[in-house]
mmCIF file of C-alpha atoms in Angstrom:
data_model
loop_
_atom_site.group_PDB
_atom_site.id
_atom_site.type_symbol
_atom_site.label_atom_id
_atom_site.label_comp_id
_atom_site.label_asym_id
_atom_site.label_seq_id
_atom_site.Cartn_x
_atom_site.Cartn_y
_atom_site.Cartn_z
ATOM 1 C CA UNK I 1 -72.446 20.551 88.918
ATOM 2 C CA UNK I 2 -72.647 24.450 87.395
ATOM 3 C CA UNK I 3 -70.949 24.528 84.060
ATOM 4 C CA UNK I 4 -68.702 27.642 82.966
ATOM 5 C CA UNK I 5 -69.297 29.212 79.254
ATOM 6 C CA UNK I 6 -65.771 28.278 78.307
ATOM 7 C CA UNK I 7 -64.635 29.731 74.725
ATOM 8 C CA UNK I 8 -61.499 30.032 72.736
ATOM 9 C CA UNK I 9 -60.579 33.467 74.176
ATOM 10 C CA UNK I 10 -61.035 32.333 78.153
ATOM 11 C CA UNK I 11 -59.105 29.006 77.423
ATOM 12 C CA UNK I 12 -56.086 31.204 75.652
ATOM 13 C CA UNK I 13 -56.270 34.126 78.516
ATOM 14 C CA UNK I 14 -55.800 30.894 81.160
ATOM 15 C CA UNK I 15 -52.958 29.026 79.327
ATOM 16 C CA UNK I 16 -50.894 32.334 79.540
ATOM 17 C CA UNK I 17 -51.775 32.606 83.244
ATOM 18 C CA UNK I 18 -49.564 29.363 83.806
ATOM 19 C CA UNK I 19 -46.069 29.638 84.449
ATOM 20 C CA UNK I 20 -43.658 28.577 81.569
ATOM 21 C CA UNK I 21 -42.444 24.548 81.239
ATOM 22 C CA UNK I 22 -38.961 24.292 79.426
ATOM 23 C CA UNK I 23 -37.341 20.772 78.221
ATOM 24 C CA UNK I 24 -33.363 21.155 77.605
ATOM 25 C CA UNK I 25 -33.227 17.639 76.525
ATOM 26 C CA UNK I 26 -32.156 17.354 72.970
ATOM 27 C CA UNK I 27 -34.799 15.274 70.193
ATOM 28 C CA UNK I 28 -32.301 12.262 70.325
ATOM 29 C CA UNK I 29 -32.664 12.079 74.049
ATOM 30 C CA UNK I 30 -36.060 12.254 74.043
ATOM 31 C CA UNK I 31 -36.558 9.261 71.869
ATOM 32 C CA UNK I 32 -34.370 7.226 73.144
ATOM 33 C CA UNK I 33 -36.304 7.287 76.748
ATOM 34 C CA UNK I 34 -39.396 6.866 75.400
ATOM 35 C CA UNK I 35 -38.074 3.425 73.458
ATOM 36 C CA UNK I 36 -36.155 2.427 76.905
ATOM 37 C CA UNK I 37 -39.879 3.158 78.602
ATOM 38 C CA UNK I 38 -41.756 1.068 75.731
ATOM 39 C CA UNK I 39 -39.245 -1.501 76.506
ATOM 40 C CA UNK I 40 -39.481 -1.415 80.511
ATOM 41 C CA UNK I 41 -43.495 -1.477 79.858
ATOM 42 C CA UNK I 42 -43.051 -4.300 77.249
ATOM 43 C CA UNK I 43 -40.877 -6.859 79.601
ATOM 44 C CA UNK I 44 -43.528 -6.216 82.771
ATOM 45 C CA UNK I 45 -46.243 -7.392 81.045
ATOM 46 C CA UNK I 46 -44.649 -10.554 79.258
ATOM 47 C CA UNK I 47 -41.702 -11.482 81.394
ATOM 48 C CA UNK I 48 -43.808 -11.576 85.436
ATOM 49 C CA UNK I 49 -47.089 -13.608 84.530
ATOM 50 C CA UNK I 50 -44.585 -16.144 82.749
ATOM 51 C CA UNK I 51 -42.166 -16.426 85.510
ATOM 52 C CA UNK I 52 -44.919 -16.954 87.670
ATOM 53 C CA UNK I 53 -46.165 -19.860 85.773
ATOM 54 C CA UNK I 54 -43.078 -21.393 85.422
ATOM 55 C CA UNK I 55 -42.696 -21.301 89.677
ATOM 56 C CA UNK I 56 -46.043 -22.969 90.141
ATOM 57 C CA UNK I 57 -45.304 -25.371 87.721
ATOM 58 C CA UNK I 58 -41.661 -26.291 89.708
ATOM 59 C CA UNK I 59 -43.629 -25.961 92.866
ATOM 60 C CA UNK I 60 -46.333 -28.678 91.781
ATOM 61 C CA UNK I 61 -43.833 -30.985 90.481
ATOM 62 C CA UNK I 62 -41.567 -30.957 93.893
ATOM 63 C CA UNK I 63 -44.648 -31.741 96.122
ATOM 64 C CA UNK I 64 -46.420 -34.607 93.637
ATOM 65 C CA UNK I 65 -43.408 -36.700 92.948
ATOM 66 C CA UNK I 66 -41.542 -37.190 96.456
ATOM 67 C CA UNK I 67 -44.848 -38.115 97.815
ATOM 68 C CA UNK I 68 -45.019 -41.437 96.392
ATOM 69 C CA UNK I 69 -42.019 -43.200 97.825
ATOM 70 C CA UNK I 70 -42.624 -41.148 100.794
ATOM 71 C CA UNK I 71 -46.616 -42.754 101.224
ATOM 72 C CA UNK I 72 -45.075 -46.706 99.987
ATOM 73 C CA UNK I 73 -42.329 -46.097 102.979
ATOM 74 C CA UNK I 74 -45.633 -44.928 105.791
ATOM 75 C CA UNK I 75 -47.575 -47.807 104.506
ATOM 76 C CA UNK I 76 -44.987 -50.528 104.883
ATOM 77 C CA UNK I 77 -44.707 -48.543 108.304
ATOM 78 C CA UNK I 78 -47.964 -49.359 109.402
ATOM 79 C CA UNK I 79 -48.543 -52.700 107.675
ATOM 80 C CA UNK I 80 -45.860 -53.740 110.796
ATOM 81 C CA UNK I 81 -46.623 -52.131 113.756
ATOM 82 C CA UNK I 82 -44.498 -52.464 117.033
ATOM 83 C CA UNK I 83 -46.423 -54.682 119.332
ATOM 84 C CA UNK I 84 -44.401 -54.327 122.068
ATOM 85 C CA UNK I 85 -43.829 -50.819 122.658
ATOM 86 C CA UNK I 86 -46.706 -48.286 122.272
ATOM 87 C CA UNK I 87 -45.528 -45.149 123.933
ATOM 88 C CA UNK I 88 -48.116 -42.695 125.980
ATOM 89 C CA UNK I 89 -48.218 -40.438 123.705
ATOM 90 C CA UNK I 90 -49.125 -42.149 121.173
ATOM 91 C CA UNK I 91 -53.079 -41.793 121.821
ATOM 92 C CA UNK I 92 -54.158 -38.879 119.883
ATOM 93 C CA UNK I 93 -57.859 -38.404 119.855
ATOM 94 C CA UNK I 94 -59.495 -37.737 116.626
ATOM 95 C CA UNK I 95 -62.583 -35.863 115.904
ATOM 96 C CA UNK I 96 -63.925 -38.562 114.166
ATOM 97 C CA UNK I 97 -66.105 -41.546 115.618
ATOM 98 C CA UNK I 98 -63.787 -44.580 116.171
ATOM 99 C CA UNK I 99 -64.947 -48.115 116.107
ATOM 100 C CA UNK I 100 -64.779 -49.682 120.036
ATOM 101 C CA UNK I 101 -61.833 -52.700 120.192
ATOM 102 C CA UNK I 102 -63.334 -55.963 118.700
ATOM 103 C CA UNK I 103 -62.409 -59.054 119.430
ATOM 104 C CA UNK I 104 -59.983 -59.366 116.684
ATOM 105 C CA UNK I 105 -58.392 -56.168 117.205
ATOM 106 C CA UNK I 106 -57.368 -56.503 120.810
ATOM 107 C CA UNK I 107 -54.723 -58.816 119.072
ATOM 108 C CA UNK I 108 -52.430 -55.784 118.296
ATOM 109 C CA UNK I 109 -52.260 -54.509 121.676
ATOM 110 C CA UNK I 110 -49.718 -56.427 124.018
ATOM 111 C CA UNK I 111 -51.603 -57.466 127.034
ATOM 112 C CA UNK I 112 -50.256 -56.494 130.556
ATOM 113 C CA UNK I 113 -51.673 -59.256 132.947
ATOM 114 C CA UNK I 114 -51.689 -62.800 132.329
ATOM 115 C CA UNK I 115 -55.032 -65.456 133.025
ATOM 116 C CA UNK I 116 -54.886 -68.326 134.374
ATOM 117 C CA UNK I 117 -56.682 -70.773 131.123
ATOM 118 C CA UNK I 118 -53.862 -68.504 128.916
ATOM 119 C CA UNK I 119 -51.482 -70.920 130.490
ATOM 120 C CA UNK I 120 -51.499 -73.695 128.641
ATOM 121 C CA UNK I 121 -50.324 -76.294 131.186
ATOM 122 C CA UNK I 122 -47.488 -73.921 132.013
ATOM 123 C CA UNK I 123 -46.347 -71.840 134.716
ATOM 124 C CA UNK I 124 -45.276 -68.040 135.820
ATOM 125 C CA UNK I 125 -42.823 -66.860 137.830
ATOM 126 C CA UNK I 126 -42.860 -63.583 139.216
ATOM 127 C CA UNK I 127 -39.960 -61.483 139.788
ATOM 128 C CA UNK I 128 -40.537 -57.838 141.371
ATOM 129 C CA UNK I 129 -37.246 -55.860 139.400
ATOM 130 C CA UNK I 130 -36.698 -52.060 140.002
ATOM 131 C CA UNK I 131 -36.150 -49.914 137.132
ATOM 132 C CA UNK I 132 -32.620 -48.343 135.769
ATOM 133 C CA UNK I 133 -33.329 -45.524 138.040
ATOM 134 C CA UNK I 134 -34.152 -47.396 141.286
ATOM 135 C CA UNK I 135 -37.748 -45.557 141.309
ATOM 136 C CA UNK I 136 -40.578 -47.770 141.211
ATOM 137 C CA UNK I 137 -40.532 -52.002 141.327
ATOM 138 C CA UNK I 138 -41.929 -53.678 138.073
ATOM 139 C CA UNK I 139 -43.416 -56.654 138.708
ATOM 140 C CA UNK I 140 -42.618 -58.999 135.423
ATOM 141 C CA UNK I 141 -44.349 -62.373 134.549
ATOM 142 C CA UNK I 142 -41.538 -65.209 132.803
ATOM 143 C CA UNK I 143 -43.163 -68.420 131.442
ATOM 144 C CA UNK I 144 -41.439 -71.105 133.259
ATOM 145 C CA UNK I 145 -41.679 -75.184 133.202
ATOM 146 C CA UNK I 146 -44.826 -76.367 135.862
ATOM 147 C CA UNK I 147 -43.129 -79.018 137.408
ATOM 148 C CA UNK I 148 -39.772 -77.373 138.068
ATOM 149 C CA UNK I 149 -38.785 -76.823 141.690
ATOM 150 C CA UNK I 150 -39.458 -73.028 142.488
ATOM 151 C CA UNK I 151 -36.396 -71.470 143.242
ATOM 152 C CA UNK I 152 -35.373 -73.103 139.611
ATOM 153 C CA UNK I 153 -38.085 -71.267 138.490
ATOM 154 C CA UNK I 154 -37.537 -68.494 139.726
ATOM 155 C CA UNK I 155 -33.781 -68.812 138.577
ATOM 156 C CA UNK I 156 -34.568 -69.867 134.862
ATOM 157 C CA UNK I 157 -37.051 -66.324 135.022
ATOM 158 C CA UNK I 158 -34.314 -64.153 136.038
ATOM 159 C CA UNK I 159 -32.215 -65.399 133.218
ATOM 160 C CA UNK I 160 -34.628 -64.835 130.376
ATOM 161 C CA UNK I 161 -35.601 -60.886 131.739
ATOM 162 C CA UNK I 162 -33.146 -58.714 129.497
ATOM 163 C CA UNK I 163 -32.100 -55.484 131.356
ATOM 164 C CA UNK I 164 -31.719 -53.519 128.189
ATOM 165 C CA UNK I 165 -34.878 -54.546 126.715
ATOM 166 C CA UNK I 166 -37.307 -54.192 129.596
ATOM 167 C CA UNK I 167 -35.673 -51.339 131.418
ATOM 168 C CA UNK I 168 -34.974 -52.665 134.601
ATOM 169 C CA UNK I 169 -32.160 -53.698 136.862
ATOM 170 C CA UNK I 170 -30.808 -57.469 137.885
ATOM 171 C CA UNK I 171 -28.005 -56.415 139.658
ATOM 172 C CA UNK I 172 -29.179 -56.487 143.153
ATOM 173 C CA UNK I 173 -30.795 -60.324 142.972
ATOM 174 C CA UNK I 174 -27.849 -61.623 141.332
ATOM 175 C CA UNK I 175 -26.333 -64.262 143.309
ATOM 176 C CA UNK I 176 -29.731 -63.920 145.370
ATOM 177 C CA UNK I 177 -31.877 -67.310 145.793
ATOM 178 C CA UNK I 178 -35.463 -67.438 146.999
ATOM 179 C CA UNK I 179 -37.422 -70.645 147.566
ATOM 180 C CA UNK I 180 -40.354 -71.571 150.260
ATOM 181 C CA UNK I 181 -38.730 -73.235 153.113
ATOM 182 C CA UNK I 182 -39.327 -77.401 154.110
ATOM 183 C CA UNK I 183 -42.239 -76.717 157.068
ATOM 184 C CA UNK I 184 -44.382 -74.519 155.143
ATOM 185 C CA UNK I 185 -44.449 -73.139 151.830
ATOM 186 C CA UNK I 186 -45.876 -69.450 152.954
ATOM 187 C CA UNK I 187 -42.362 -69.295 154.951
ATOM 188 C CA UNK I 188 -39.394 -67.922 152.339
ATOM 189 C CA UNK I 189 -35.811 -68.749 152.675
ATOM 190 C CA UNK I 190 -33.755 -65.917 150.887
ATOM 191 C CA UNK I 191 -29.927 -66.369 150.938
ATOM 192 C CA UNK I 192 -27.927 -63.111 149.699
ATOM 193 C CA UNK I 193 -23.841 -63.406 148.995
ATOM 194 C CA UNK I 194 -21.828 -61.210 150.767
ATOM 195 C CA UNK I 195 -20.293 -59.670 147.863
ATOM 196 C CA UNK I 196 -23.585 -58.391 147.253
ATOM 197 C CA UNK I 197 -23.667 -55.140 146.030
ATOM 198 C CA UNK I 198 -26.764 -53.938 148.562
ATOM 199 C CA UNK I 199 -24.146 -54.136 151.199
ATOM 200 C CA UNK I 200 -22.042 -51.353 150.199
ATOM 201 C CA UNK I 201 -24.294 -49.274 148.849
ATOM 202 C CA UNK I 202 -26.964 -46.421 149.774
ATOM 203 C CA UNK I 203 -30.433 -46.359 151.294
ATOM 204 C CA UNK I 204 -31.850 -46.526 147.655
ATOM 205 C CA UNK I 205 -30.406 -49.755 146.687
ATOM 206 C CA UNK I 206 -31.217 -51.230 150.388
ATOM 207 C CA UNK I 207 -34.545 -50.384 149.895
ATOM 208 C CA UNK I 208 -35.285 -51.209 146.355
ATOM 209 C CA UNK I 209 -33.530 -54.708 147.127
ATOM 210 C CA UNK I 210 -36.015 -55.378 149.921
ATOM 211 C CA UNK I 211 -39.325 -54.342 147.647
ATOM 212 C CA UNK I 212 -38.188 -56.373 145.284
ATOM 213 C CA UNK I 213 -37.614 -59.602 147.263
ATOM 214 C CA UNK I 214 -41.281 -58.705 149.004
ATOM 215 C CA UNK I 215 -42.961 -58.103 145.596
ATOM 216 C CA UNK I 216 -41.009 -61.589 144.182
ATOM 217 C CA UNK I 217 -42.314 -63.443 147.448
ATOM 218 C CA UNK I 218 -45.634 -61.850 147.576
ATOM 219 C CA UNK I 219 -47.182 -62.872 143.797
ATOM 220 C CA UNK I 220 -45.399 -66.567 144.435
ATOM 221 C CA UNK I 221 -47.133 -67.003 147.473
ATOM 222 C CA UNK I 222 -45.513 -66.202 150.422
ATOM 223 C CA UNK I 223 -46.082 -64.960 153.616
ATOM 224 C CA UNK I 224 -42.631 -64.350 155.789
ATOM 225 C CA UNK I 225 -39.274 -64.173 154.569
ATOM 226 C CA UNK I 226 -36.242 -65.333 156.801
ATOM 227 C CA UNK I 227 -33.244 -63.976 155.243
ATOM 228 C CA UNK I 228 -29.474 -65.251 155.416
ATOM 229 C CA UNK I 229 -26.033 -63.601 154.416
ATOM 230 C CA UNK I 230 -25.156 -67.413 152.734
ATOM 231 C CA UNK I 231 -25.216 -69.754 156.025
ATOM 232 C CA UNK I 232 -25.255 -66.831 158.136
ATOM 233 C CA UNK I 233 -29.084 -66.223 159.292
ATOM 234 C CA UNK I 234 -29.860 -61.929 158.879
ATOM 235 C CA UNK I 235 -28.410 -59.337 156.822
ATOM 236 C CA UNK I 236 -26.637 -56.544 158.443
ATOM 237 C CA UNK I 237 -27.522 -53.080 156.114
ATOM 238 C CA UNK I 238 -25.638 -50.037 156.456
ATOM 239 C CA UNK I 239 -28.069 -47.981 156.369
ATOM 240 C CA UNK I 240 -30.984 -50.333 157.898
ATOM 241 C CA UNK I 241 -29.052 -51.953 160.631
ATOM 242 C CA UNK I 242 -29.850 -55.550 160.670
ATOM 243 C CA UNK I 243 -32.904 -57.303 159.432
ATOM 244 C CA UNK I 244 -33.632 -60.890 160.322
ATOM 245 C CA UNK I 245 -37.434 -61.861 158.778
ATOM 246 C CA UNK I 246 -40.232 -59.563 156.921
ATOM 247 C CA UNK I 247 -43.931 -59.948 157.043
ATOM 248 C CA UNK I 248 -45.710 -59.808 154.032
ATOM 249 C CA UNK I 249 -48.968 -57.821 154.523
ATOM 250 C CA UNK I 250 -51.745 -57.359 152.166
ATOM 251 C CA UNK I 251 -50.866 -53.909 151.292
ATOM 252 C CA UNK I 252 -54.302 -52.953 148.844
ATOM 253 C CA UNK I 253 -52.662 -51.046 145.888
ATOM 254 C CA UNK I 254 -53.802 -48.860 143.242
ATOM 255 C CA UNK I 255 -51.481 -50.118 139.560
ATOM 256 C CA UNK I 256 -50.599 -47.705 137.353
ATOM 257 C CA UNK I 257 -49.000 -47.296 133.832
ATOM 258 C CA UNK I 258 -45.471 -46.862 134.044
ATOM 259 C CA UNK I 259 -43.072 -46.161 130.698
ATOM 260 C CA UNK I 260 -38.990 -45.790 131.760
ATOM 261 C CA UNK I 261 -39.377 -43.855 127.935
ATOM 262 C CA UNK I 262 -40.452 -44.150 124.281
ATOM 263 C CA UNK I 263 -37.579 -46.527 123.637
ATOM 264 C CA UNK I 264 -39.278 -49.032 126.398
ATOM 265 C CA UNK I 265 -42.502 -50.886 126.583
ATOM 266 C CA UNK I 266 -45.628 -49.658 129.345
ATOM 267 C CA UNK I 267 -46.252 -51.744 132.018
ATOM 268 C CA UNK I 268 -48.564 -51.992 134.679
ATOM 269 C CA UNK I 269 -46.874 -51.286 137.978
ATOM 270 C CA UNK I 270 -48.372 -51.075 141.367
ATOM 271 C CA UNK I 271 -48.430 -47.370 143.615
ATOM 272 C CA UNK I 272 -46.300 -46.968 147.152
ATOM 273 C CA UNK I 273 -49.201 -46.010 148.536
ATOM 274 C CA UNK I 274 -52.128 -48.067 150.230
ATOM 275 C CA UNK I 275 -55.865 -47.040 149.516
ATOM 276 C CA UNK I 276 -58.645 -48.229 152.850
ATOM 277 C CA UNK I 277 -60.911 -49.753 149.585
ATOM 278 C CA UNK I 278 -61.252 -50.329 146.584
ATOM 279 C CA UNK I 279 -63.599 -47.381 145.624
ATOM 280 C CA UNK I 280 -60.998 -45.136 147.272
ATOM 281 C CA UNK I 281 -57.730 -46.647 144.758
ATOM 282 C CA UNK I 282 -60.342 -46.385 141.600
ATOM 283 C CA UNK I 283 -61.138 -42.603 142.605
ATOM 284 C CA UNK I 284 -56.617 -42.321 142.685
ATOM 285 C CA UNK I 285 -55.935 -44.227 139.514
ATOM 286 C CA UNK I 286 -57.557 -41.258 137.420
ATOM 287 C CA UNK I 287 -54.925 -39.053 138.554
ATOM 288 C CA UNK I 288 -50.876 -38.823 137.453
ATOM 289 C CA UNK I 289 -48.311 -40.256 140.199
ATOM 290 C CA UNK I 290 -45.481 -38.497 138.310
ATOM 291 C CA UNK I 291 -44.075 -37.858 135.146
ATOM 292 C CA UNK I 292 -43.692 -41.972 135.030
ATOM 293 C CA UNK I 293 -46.675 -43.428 136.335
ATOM 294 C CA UNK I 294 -49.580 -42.088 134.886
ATOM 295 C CA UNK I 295 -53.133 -42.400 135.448
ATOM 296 C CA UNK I 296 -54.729 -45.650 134.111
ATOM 297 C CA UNK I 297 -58.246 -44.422 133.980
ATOM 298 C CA UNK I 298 -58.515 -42.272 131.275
ATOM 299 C CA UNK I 299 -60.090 -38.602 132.397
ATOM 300 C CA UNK I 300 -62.800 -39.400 129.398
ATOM 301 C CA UNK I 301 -64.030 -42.414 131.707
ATOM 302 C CA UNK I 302 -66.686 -42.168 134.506
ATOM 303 C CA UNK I 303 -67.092 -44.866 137.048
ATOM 304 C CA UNK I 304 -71.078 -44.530 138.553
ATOM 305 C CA UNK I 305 -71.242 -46.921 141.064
ATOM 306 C CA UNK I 306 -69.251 -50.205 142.864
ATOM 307 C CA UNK I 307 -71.092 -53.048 144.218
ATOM 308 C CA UNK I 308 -69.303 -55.789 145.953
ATOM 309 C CA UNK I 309 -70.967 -58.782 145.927
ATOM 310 C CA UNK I 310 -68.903 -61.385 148.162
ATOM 311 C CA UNK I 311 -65.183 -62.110 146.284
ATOM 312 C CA UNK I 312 -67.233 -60.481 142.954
ATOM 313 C CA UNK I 313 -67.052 -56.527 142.575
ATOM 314 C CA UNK I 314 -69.345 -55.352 140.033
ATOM 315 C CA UNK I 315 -68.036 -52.104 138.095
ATOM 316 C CA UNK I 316 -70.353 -50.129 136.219
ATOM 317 C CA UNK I 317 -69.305 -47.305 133.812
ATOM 318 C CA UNK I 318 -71.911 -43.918 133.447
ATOM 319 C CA UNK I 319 -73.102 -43.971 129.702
ATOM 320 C CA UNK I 320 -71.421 -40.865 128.695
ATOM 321 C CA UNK I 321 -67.848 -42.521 129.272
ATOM 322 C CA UNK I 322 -65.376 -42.585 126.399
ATOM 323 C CA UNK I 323 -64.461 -46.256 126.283
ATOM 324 C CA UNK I 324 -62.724 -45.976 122.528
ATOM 325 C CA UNK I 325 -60.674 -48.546 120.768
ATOM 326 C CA UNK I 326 -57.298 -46.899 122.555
ATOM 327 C CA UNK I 327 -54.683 -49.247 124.055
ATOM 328 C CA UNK I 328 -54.835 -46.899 127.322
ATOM 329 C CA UNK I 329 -58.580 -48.165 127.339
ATOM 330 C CA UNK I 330 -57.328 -52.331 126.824
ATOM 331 C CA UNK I 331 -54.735 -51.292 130.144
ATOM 332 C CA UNK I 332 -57.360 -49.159 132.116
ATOM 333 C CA UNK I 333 -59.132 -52.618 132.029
ATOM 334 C CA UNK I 334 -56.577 -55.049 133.234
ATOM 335 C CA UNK I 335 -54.986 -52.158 135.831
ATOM 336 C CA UNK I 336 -58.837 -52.505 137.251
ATOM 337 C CA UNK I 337 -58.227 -56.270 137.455
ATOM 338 C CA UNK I 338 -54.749 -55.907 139.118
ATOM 339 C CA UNK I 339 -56.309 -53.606 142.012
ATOM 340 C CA UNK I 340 -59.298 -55.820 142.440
ATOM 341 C CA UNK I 341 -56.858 -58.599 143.284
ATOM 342 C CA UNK I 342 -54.906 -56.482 145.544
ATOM 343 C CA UNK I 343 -58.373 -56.271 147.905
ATOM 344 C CA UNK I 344 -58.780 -59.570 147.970
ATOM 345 C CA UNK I 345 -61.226 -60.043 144.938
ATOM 346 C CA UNK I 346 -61.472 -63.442 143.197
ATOM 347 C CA UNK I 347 -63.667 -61.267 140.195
ATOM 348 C CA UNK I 348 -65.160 -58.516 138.705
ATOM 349 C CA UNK I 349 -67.721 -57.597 136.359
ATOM 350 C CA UNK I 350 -67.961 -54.702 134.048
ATOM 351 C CA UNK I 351 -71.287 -53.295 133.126
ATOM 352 C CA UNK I 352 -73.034 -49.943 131.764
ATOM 353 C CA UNK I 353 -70.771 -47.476 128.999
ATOM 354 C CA UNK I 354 -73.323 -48.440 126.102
ATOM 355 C CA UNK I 355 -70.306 -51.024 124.891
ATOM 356 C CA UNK I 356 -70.809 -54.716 125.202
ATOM 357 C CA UNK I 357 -66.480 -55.480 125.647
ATOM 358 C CA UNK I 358 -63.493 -54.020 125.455
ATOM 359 C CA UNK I 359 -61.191 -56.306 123.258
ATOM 360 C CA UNK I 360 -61.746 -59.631 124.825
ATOM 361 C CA UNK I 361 -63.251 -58.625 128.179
ATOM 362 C CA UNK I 362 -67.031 -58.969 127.613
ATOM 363 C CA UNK I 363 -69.285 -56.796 129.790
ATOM 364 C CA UNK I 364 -71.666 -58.508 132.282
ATOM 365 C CA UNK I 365 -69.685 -61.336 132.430
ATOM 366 C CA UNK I 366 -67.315 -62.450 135.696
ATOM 367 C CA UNK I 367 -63.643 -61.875 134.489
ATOM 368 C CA UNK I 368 -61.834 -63.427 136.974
ATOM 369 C CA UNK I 369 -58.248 -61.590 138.265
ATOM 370 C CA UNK I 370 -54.946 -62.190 136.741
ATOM 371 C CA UNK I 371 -52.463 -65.098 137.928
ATOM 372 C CA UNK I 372 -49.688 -62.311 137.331
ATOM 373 C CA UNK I 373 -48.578 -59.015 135.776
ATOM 374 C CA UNK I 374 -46.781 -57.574 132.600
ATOM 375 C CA UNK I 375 -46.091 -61.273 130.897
ATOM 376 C CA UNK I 376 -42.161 -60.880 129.007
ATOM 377 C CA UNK I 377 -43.504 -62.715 126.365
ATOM 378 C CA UNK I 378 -46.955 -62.499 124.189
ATOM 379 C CA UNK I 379 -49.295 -64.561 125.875
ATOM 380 C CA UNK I 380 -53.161 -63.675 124.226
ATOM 381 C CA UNK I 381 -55.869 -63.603 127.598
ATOM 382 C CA UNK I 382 -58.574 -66.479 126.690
ATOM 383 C CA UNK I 383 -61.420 -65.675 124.538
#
């Protein structure tokens, strides 16, 4: 930078070049705003830093001592978990490795079929229920006395299903007995009341009556159903016009998790629709029905290839699948086990996935079908 020569008489000449500055206030005012500035200056550095420090402090204090009750109260939560009601949306995947179900764990997760040796030298009955909506037929499993006659089965069953609890509907079977007739025991006798409410309702209720007298008769055995309006034999619908007998066909359907809502448990229910084999209902159960009955193959999990082998059908999973310790993975299991037995399988074995079981169900071993769905009451499938 150039530098100018300034001296005393250049300085003086430019000072008088500037134009003139004049201060009316009076000495008195002058010092008292410079002590009211000293002042202002004096609080901003001493009064802001410590206000600051005392709202940390406050701030630390409300977050450290609330959380103590509040993490006793979530572990007391979780030391007793719900085991009958684990909602879908509970499965949150974390980004963490988690262990697969061992054969301790599967303990915590309510099973939704029932096995035969789980019995214990007693018996099921069956009774196909529709939900509160009249929308899908849930097929429930009641622990009932072995040598009891079977409509008292059936009877003592529908006594010990609570609507509120299970989310479904009684109404239409009340009054409504169902036993296998004297010449054959694949024949159904089905008496209905006349006061019955089926008769003076809609198509709905006419329909979800008859599915759930078929589903009943179908998982206790039968074959044909001969209804009667009391001693009368037939039942004359409003909608239907009159129905005398029903075949029972072997309809090969695809089961599905169904949840009426978080306050009710998921069961395992079984689709409208009827698949022409097996590979063909495995391919639909990775897909949503509705807003109810969701898929019960988890998108994560990769079926490679289906052998049947006589009344066996081998499974096996691709290695990349995602077979983690999720109760959607426990049910993805046993809704495989419920569709096998809807094609006629007596068994099926589970292979590949780099896993060697999925809570109790050990891979490479024969697992044979379930005597019966969604059991009321905890029954633990043999080890």
């Amino acid at each position: 930078m150039k530098k100018f020569p300034w001296n005393d008489e250049c300085l003086q000449h430019t000072l008088q070049q500037m134009p003139m500055i004049k201060d009316h206030r009076s000495k008195e005012e002058v010092y008292r705003q410079l002590v009211k500035a000293r002042k202002i200056a004096w609080l901003k550095a001493w009064f802001l830093p410590s206000l600051a420090s005392v709202v940390a402090a406050m701030i630390v204090v409300a977050l450290s001592v609330p959380s103590l009750p509040m993490k006793r109260e979530s572990e007391e939560k979780a030391e007793k978990p719900d085991q009958r009601i684990i909602t879908l949306q509970a499965e949150h995947r974390s980004s963490e490795s988690r262990p697969l179900l061992s054969a301790n764990e599967h303990d915590d997760i309510p099973s939704r079929i029932v096995e035969k040796e789980a019995l214990n030298g007693q018996d099921i009955a069956v009774v196909g229920l529709p939900d509160e909506q009249s929308q899908v037929i849930i097929p429930l499993s009641v622990p009932v006395k072995k040598y009891e006659s079977v409509k008292r089965q059936l009877e003592t069953a529908k006594t010990q299903i609570d609507e509120q609890t299970w989310g479904v509907s009684k109404r239409l079977l009340n009054g409504v007995t169902m036993e296998p007739s004297r010449e054959s025991k694949q024949v159904w006798i089905v008496r209905v009341s006349k006061q019955n409410p089926v008769f003076f309702e809609g198509l709905t209720s006419e329909t979800m009556f008859l599915s759930s007298i078929e589903e009943t008769v179908r998982w206790m055995g039968g074959k044909k159903i001969r209804f009667f309006t009391e001693n009368k034999e037939g039942m004359e619908f409003s909608h239907r016009g009159y129905v005398r007998s029903m075949k029972i066909s072997n309809k090969k359907r695809a089961y599905y998790l169904y949840q009426r809502g978080p306050a009710h448990p998921i069961f395992l229910v079984p689709s409208s629709q009827r698949f022409r084999t097996f590979f063909e209902a495995l391919k639909q159960m990775k897909k949503d029905v509705d807003a109810s009955m969701r898929s019960a193959i988890p998108q994560g999990v990769h079926i490679e290839r289906v052998d049947v082998r006589q009344d066996n059908v081998v499974i096996r999973f691709a290695l990349d699948s995602q077979l983690d310790a999720f109760p959607s993975t426990y049910w993805m299991v046993e809704a495989i086990l419920l569709t096998a037995k809807e094609f006629g399988f007596r068994s099926v074995t589970f292979m590949g996935g780099n896993v060697k079981r999925i809570g109790p169900y050990i891979f490479g071993k024969k697992i044979a079908v379930p005597v019966g769905p969604n059991p009321i009451v905890a029954i633990s499938p043999a080890k």
